Every structure is written in C-alpha cells, then in structure tokens.
Short mmCIF file of C-alpha atoms and ligand atoms in Angstrom, two decimals:
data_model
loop_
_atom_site.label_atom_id
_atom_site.label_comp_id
_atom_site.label_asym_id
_atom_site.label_seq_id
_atom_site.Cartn_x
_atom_site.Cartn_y
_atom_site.Cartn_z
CA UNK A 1 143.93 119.27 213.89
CA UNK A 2 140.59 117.37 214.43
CA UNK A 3 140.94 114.34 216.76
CA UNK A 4 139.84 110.44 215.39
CA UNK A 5 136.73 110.11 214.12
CA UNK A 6 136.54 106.32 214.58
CA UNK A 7 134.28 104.27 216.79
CA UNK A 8 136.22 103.08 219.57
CA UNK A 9 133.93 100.14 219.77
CA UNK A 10 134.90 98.51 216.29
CA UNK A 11 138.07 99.35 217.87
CA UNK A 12 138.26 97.29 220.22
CA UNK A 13 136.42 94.64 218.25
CA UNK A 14 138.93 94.13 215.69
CA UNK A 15 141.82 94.57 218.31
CA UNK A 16 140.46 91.36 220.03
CA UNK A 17 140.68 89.79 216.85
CA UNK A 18 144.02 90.15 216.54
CA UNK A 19 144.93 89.35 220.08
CA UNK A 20 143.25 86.12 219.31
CA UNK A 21 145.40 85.05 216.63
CA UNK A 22 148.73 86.80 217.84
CA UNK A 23 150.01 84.25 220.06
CA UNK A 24 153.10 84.71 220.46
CA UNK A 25 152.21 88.37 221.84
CA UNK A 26 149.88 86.57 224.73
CA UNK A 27 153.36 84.83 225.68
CA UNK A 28 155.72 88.21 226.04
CA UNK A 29 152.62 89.73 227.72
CA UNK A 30 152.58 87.01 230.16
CA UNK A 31 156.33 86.71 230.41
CA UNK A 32 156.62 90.43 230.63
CA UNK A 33 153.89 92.21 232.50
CA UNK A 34 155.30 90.98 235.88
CA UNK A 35 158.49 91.97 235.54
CA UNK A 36 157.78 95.74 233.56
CA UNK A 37 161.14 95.90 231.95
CA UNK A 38 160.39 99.07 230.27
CA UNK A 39 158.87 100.88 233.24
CA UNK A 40 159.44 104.74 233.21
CA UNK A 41 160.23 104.54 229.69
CA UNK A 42 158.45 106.43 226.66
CA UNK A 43 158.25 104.33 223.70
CA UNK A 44 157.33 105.61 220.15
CA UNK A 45 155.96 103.29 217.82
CA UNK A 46 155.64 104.92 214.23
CA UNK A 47 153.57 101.71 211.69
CA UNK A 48 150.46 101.66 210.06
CA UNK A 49 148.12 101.54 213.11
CA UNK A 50 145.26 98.94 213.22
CA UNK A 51 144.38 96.09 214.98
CA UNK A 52 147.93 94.14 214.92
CA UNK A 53 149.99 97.09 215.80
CA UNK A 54 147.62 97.80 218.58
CA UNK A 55 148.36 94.38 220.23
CA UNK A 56 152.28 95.50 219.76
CA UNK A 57 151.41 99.04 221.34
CA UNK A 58 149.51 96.47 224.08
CA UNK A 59 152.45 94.40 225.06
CA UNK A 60 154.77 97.46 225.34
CA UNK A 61 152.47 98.93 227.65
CA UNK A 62 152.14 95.76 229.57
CA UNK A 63 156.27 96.10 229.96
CA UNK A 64 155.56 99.21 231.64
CA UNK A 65 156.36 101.47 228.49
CA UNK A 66 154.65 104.79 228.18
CA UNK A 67 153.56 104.58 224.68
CA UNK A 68 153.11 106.83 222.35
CA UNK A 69 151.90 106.03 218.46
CA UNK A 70 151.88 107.65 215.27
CA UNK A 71 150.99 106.61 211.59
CA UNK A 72 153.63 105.95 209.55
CA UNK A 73 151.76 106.72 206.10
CA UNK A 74 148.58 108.98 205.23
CA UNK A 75 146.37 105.77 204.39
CA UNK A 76 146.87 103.10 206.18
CA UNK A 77 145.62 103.94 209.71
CA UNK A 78 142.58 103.18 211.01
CA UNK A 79 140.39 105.63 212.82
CA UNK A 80 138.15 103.06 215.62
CA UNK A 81 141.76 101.11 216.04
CA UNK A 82 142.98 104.62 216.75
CA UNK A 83 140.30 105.39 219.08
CA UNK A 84 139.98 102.43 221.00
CA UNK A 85 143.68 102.70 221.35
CA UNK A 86 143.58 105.90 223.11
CA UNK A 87 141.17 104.45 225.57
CA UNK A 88 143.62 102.03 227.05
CA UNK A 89 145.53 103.35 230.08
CA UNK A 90 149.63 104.01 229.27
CA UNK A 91 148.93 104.08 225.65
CA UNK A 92 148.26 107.60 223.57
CA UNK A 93 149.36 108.49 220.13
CA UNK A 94 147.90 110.41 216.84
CA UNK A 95 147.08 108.89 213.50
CA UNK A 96 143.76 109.73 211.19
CA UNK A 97 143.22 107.70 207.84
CA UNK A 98 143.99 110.05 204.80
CA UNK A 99 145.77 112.72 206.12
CA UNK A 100 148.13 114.93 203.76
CA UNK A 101 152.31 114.69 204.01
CA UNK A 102 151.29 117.99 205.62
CA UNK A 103 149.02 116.48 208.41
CA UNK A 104 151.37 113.08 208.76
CA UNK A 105 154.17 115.65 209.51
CA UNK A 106 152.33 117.43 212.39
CA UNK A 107 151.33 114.26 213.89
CA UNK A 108 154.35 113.15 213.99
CA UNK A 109 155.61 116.00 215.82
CA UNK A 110 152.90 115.87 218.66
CA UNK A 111 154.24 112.28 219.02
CA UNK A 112 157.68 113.78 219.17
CA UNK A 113 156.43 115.90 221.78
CA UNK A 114 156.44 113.13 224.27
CA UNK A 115 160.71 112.95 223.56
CA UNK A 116 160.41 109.68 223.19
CA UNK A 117 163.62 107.24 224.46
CA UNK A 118 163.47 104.32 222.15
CA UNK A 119 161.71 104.28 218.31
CA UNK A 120 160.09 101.68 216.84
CA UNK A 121 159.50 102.53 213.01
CA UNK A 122 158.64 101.25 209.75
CA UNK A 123 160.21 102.45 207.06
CA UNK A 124 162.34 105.41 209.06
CA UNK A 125 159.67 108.11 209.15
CA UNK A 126 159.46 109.37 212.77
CA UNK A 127 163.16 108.73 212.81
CA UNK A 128 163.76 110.99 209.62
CA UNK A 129 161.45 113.30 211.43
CA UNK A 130 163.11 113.68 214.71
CA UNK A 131 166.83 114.40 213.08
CA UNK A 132 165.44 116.83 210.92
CA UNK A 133 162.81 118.32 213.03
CA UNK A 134 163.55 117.97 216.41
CA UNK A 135 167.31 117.31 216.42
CA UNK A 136 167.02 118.93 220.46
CA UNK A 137 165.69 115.51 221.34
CA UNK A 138 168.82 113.04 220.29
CA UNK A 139 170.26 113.18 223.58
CA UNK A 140 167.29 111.40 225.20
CA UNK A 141 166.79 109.01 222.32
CA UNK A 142 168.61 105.50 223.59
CA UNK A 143 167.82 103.93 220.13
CA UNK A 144 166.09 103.13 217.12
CA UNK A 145 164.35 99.45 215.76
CA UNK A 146 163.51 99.46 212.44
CA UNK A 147 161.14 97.08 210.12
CA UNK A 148 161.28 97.36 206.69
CA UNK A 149 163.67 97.89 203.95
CA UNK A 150 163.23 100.97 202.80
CA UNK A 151 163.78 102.10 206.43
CA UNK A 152 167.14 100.38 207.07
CA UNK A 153 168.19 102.00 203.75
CA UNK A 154 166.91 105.45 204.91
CA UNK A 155 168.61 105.42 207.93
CA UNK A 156 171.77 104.15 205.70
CA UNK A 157 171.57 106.84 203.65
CA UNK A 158 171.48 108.94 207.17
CA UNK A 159 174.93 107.11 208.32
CA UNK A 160 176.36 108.09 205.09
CA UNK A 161 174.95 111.81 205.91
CA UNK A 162 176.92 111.62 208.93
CA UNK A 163 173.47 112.72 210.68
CA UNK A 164 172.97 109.26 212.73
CA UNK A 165 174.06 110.14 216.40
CA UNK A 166 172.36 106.69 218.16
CA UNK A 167 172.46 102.85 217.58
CA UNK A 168 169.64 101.33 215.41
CA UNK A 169 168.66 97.76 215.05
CA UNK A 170 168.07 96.69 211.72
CA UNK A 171 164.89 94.35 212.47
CA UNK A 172 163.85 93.98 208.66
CA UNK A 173 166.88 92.19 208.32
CA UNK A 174 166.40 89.53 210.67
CA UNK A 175 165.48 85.52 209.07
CA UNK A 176 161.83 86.09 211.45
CA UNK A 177 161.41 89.40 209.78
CA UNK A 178 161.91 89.45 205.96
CA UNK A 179 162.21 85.79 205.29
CA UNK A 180 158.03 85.70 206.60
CA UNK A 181 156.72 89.70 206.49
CA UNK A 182 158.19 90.24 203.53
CA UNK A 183 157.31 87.39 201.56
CA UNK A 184 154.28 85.63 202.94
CA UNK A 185 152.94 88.85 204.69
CA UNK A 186 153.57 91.16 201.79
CA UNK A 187 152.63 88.61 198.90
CA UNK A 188 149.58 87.37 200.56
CA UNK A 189 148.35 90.70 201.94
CA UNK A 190 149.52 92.82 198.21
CA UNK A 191 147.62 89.96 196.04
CA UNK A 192 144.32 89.80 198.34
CA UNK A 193 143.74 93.40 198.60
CA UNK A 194 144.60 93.73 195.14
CA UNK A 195 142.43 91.36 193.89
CA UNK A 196 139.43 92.61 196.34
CA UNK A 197 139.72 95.80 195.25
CA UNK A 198 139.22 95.31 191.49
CA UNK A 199 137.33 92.52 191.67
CA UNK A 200 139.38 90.91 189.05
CA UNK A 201 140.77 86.98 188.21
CA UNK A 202 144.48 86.59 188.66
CA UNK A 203 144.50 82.79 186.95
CA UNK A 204 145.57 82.92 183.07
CA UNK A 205 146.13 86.62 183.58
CA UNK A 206 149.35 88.07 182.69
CA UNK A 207 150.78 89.88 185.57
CA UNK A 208 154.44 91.99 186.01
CA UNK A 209 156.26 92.11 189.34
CA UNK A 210 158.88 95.31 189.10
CA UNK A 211 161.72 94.11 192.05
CA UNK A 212 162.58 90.60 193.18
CA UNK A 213 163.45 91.34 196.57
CA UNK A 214 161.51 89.41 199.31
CA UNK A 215 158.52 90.92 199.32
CA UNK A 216 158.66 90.67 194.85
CA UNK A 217 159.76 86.73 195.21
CA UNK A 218 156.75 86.66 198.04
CA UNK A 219 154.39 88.57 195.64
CA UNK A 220 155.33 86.30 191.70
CA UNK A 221 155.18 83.20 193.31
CA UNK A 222 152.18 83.68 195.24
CA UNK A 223 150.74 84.80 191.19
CA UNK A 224 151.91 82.26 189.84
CA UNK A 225 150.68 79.88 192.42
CA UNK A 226 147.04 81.02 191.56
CA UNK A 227 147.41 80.50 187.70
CA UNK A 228 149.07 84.18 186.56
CA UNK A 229 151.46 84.30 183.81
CA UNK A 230 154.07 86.23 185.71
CA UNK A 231 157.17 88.29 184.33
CA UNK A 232 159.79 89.92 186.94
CA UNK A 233 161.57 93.14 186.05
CA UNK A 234 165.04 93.46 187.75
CA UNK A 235 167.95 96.06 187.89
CA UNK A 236 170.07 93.85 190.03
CA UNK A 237 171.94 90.83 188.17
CA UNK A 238 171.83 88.21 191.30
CA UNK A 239 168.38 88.70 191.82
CA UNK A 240 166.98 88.71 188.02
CA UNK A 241 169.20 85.82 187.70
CA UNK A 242 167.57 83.98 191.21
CA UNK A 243 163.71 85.16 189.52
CA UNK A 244 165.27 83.59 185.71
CA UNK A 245 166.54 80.20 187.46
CA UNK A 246 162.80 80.23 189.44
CA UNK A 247 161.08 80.07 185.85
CA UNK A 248 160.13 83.47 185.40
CA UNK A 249 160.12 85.18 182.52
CA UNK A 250 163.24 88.76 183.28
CA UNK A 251 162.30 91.60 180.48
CA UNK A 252 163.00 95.16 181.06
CA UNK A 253 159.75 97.53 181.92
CA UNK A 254 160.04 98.35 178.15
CA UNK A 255 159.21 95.06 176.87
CA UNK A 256 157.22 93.69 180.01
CA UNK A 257 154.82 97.30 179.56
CA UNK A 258 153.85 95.96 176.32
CA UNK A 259 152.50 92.20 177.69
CA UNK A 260 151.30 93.51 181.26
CA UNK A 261 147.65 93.14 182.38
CA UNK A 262 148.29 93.58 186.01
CA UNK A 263 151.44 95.56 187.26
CA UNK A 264 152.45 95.53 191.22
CA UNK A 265 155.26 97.38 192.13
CA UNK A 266 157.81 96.08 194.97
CA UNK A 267 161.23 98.06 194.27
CA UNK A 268 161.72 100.50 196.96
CA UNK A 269 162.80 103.04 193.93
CA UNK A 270 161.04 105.70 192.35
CA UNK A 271 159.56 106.05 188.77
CA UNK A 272 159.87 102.32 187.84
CA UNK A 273 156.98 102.48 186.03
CA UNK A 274 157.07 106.14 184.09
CA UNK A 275 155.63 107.75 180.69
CA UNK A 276 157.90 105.79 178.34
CA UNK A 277 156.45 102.79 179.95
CA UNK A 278 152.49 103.92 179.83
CA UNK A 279 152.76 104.77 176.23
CA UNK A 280 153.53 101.16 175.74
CA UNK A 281 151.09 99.33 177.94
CA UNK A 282 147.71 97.52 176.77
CA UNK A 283 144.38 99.43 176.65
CA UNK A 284 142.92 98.16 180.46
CA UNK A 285 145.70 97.42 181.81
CA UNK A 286 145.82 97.52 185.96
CA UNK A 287 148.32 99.29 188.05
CA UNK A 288 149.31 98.53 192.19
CA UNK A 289 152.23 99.55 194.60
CA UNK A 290 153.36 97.48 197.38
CA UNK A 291 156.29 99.82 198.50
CA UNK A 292 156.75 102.10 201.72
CA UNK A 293 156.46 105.15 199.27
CA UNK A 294 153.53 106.03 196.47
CA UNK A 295 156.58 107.10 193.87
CA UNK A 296 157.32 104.01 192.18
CA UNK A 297 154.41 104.36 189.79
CA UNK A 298 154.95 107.70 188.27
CA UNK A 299 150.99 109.37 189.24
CA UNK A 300 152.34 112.59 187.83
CA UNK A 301 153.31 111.26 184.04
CA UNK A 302 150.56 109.12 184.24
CA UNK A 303 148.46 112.64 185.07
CA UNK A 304 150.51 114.40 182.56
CA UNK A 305 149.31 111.83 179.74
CA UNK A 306 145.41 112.03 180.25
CA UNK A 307 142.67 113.32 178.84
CA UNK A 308 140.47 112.65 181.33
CA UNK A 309 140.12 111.11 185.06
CA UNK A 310 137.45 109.59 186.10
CA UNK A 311 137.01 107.22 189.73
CA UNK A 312 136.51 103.18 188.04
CA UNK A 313 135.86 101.67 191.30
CA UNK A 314 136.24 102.52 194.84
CA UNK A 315 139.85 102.63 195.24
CA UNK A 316 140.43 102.41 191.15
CA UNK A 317 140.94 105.74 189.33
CA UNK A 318 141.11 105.69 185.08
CA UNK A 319 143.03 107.46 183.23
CA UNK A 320 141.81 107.70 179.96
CA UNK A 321 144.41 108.75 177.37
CA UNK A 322 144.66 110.65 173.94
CA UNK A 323 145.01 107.71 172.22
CA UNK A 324 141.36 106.03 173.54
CA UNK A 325 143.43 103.61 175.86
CA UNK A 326 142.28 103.67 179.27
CA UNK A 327 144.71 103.00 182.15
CA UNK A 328 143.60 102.05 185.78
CA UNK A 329 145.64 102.68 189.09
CA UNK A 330 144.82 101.51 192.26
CA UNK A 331 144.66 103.30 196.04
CA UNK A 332 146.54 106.64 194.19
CA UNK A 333 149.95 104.06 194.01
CA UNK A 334 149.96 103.76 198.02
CA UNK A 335 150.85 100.61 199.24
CA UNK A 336 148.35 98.24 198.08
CA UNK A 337 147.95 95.83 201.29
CA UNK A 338 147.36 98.62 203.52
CA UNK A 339 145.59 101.88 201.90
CA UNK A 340 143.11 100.27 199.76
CA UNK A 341 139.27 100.69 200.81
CA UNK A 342 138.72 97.20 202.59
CA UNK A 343 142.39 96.39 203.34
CA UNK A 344 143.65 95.51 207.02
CA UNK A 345 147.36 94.83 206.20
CA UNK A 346 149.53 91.75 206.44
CA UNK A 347 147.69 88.48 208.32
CA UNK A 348 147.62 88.73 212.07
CA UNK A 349 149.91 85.12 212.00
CA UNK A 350 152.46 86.96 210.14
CA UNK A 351 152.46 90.39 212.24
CA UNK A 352 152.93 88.38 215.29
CA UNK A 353 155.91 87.33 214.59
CA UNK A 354 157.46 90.97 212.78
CA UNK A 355 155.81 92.41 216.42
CA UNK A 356 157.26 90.16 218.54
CA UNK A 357 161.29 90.57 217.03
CA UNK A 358 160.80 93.61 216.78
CA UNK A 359 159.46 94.15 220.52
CA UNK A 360 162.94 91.78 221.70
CA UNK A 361 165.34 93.45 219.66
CA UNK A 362 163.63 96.68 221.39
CA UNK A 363 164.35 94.95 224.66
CA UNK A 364 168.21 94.11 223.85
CA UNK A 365 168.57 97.37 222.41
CA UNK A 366 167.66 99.31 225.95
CA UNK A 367 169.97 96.75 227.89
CA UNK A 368 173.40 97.10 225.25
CA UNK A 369 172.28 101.07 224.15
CA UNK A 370 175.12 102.32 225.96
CA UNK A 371 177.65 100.00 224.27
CA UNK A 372 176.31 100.16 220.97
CA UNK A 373 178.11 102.63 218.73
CA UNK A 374 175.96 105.09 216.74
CA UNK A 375 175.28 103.36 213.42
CA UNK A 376 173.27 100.25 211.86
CA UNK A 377 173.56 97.13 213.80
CA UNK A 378 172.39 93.76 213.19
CA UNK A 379 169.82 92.37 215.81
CA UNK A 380 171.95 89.85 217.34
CA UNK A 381 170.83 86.61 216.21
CA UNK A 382 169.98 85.09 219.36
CA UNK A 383 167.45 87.53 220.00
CA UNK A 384 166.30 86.42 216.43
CA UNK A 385 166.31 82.53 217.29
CA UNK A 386 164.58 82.82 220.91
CA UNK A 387 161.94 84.56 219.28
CA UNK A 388 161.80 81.50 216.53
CA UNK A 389 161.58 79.72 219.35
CA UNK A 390 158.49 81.49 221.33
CA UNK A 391 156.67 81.39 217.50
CA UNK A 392 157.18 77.43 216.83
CA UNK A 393 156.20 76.67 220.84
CA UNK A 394 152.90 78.71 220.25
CA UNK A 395 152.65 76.87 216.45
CA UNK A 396 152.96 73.39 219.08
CA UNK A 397 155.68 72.41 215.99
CA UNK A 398 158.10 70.47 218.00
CA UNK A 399 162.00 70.11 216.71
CA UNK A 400 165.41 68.08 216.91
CA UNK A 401 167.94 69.02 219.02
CA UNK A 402 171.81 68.39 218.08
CA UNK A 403 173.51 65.30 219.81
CA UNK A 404 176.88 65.73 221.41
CA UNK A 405 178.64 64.23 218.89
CA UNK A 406 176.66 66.33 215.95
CA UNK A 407 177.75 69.58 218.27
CA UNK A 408 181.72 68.27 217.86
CA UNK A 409 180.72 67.25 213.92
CA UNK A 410 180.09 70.81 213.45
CA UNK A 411 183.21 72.06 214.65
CA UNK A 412 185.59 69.21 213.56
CA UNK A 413 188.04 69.90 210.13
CA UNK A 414 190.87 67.11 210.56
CA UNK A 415 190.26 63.65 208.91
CA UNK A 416 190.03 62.17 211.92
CA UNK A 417 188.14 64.47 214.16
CA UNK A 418 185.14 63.92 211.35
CA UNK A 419 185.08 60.27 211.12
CA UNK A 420 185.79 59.85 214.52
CA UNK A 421 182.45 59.01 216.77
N1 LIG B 1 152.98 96.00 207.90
N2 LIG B 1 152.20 96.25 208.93
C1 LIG B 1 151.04 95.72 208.66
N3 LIG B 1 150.08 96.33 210.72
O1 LIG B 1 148.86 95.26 209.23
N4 LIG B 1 151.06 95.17 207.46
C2 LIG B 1 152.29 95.35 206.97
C3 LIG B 1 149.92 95.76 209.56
C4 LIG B 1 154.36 96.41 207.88
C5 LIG B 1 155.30 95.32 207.43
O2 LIG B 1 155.78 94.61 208.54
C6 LIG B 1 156.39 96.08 206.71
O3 LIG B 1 157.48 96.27 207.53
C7 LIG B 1 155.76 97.43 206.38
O4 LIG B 1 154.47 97.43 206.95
C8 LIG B 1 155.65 97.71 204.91
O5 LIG B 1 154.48 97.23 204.39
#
C-alpha cells in the first residue's frame, strides 16, 4: 500500500491552527505532560484524521501514550495532516484520503498491528475490526471509548451478539458530547460544507431533514435559522412529535420527496431515501448525507434509475433520469461535513470539547478497566462535568455556585425541611 502523499508542511500548518483554537486541549497538555499518565501504553485512535484529531493524537502523546491512528472512513482523512502527524515523535498511524472499504480494512489492520490497549473510535470501526479480525488481541485490549451514535449502537448490537469481551465508554452519550458535536458541530459543519459545495442559497429554499436526533434537530434549526422552509421526516413518535411541537412541518419521505429541493440525511439507517422516493422528487432537486455510513441515500437505486451520469460540480454527480429529470448527489452520499472537496469537519471550538471528554473518559476508563464489567457503560458524569468545567474556565464564562442552604433545598421533601431556612 503506497504511503501519504500529503505535504507534511500544510500539515503542520493547519495542525497549529487547530491548536490555536482548541483550548481546552492546551490545558490537559499542560496538566498532563508532567505527570504521563498513559506512559507505556499504546493508544489507538480510529476518527477522521485532520487537523483537530491531530491535536487529540498530540495530547495523548504528551500523556506518554504510544499512539497509533487510523481513518475511520475512506474520505475524510487528510493526507499533509497525515504526514505531518507521522513526523511527531510517539505518534504513527495510517490513513490516505479516498481509499476503498478494501484499503480502509488493511489500514486498519497495520494499526491493529501495534495491539493496541485502549481504543478510541468513532462510530465502532477499528473496534468492529479487531473482534472480527484480530479477536487474538482482546486479552490486551483494557477498553474501548466511543463517539458517535452509530458507534454506541454498533457496539450494542455487539453486546447483543454476545461478542463484547471488554468495558466501553459510551462518550457520544455524554451532555459535552451530543448535546454540542452533534448539534452545533454536525449542523454547522453538514450546512457549510453543503452549501460550499454546491454553491447554492439555503434562504426561501425548501429543504428535508430525514432523522431528528441531535445532529437532525442541530441540522433543521440551523436551516431554518438561515431562511429554509424545512420539513423533518421521523420513524420515531417522541421525536417527530419534539420536531412537530418545534414548528416543523413531520411528512413521511413519500410526501416530503415530492416538496424537497435540498435533502440531508441524519438517521443512522439505511435506504431512507430509496427508488420509491426518487421517482417522486422535483426535477433538480439536491441530495447530502451527514451519517457515519454512505447507505442512507440509496446510490445503487438511484444508479439503477439513470440514464446517464455525468460529474455537475466537483463533489456533485447528476443523475439524469428516463423521464428528463435530473437528480444531483453530493460527495457519493459520504458524510457531507467531512468528505466533500473543501470540507475540514466540525469547528475546532466544537472538537475541543468531543476531544477533550473523550481523552478523560479514556483516562477513567484505564484507572476503573479492571472493575468495569464487559459491556456499555456510561462515562460517569463527573468525568463529564470536570470537563464542562475545564471548557467554561478556557471560555473565561464564570458561574454560581449553590449556597448551603440551596445544597439542603435540594435534598429536603418534608413541609418543613423546605420552608425551613
Ligand atoms: N467529527 N470529527 C470531526 N475531526 O473534524 N468532525 C466530526 C473532525 C466526528 C464527530 O465528533 C462525530 O462523532 C463523528 O465525527 C461523526 O461525524
């Protein structure tokens, strides 16, 4: 396999970009570094690598971790990130930008190679890898953090399996993960690159989020804000309810094919937008991802339907069909904020924070490894809160602290222990 390509000195450009506006990593660097908690260790960090998860790979080497890295899909690495990374003493790893499944599978494996003792993933892949490819290496593996939904649900679905022999943190369901990543991160990162890449106007336009999840509510009211008619598709009653009562307008795909201009994709599913659906839609209209996986716009009906292919745009591809209506999808249906030509991901701000709970909860997890049972566990949500903490101290936001008497408020339940002062 050929190594990186990239210039390692727009490497280390943008990765001093990042450092600059990742704060809260300068502070566990500082706090860290001295004391080298993870000396001896070999850490494997699976993510999209550029710039932001370079400072992450940067801090855990400044703990004293061996690192290694891989990328966690075929697009969204970056090739000088990559090879300025590999400069940097204690860090190594393998990622290339467009590689095949094929070619993400083998460099996952050389990462393997290093048997690493801890995991840090997004969205389960090296994880997924090592029980079905290298199941000799559970022993040494202490643990697993993991970032995003569809990963925690993966390694779920492994649990049910019965094929999870170690403890993993579920970091994507901590408040400082999903309740910023997922809908600041994802909404403002999905909507830029979106809108960069077609060079299109999102006001008056009449866009369709499929999912209201986090990173859906993140990604319709973020449209909306900029002057899109928005409509949410839902298979969940809570949550279509939650998008209804937040003035949205809830239609199946069926219906919401037929209005659609613009249609981003945020489900974590699989065909949610399928051939029944692109028979309906508008001649024009615009297709985008923001999941883990490219499967929740169908590529293959949407192949299956055409007459003709042609590239629109860099990173738009037509499909024209029978019927002289001409369809466009973006970046092949990969995640939108991350694999389309100019994009860089979520906002540094935003990755700061995702990096820095996910680099404590991989902290608690090596301390408590041996007491944790295998399964899912939630980060414990002190770990969650001092990391709050460390984010609003490098924001300078200052806030109140409970009095005594609010402390006994909290716990009080007879008459008299409430009104008493
Ligand atoms: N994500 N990483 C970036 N490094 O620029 N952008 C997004 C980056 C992560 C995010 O935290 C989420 O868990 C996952 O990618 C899915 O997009």
């Amino acid at each position: 396999m050929s190594t990186p390509s990239g210039d390692p000195a727009a490497g280390r450009q943008r990765l001093a970009w990042a450092r600059e506006h990742m704060p809260v990593h300068a502070a566990l660097r500082e706090r860290y570094a001295p004391r080298r908690p993870l000396e001896g260790l070999c850490v494997a960090v699976c993510s999209h690598i550029e710039a932001k998860t370079g400072v992450l790979l940067e801090t855990l080497a400044a703990a004293g971790a061996e690192v290694v890295f891989t990328g966690s899909e075929p697009g969204s690495s970056q090739d000088d990130v990559v090879a300025a990374l590999n400069e940097q003493p204690g860090i190594c790893g393998y990622a290339r930008r467009g590689v095949s499944e094929a070619e993400l599978e083998a460099l996952h494996l050389l990462a393997l190679d290093h048997a690493p003792a801890l995991i840090l993933d997004d969205a389960a892949e090296l994880t997924a890898r090592l029980v079905h490819r290298r199941p000799e290496l559970l022993p040494g593996l202490r643990g697993v953090c993991e970032q995003t939904t569809t990963g925690v649900q993966r390694i779920q679905a492994m649990l049910g399996d019965g094929a999870l022999r170690f403890p993993a943190y579920a970091v994507n369901h901590t408040p400082m993960k999903h309740e910023f990543d997922n809908i600041h991160g994802t909404g403002e990162s999905a909507l830029t690159n979106l809108m960069l890449t077609t060079n299109l106007l999102l006001a008056g336009k009449q866009v369709v989020v499929a999912g209201y999840g986090d990173c859906g509510v993140g990604l319709a009211h973020k449209a909306r804000a900029w002057g899109a008619q928005v409509t949410v598709t839902e298979v969940e009653p809570r949550r279509a309810l939650r998008a209804h009562m937040n003035g949205f307008a809830v239609r199946p795909m069926a219906e919401a094919a037929e209005i659609g201009e613009l249609f981003i994709t945020a489900t974590g599913s699989r065909d949610v937008i399928r051939r029944e659906h692109f028979e309906r839609m508008r001649d024009g209209a615009v297709l985008a991802n923001a999941g883990h996986f490219n499967v929740e716009i169908s590529a293959d009906d949407l192949a299956g339907l055409a007459v003709e292919r042609r590239q629109a745009r860099e990173g738009v591809e037509a499909f024209e069909l029978a019927d002289g209506r001409t369809l466009h999808l973006v970046c092949e249906g990969r995640l939108v904020n991350l694999a389309a030509p100019t994009a860089m991901g979520h906002p540094a701000e935003v990755m700061d924070q995702t990096f820095g709970v996910q680099f404590m909860a991989a902290l608690h997890l090596l301390e408590h490894h041996e007491a944790l049972a295998a399964g899912v566990h939630a980060v414990p949500d002190e770990v969650d809160r001092r990391t709050a903490e460390l984010k609003l101290e490098t924001l300078g936001v200052a806030t109140d602290r409970l009095t005594e008497a609010q402390q006994r408020f909290r716990h009080a339940w007879r008459a008299e222990e409430i009104l008493a002062r």
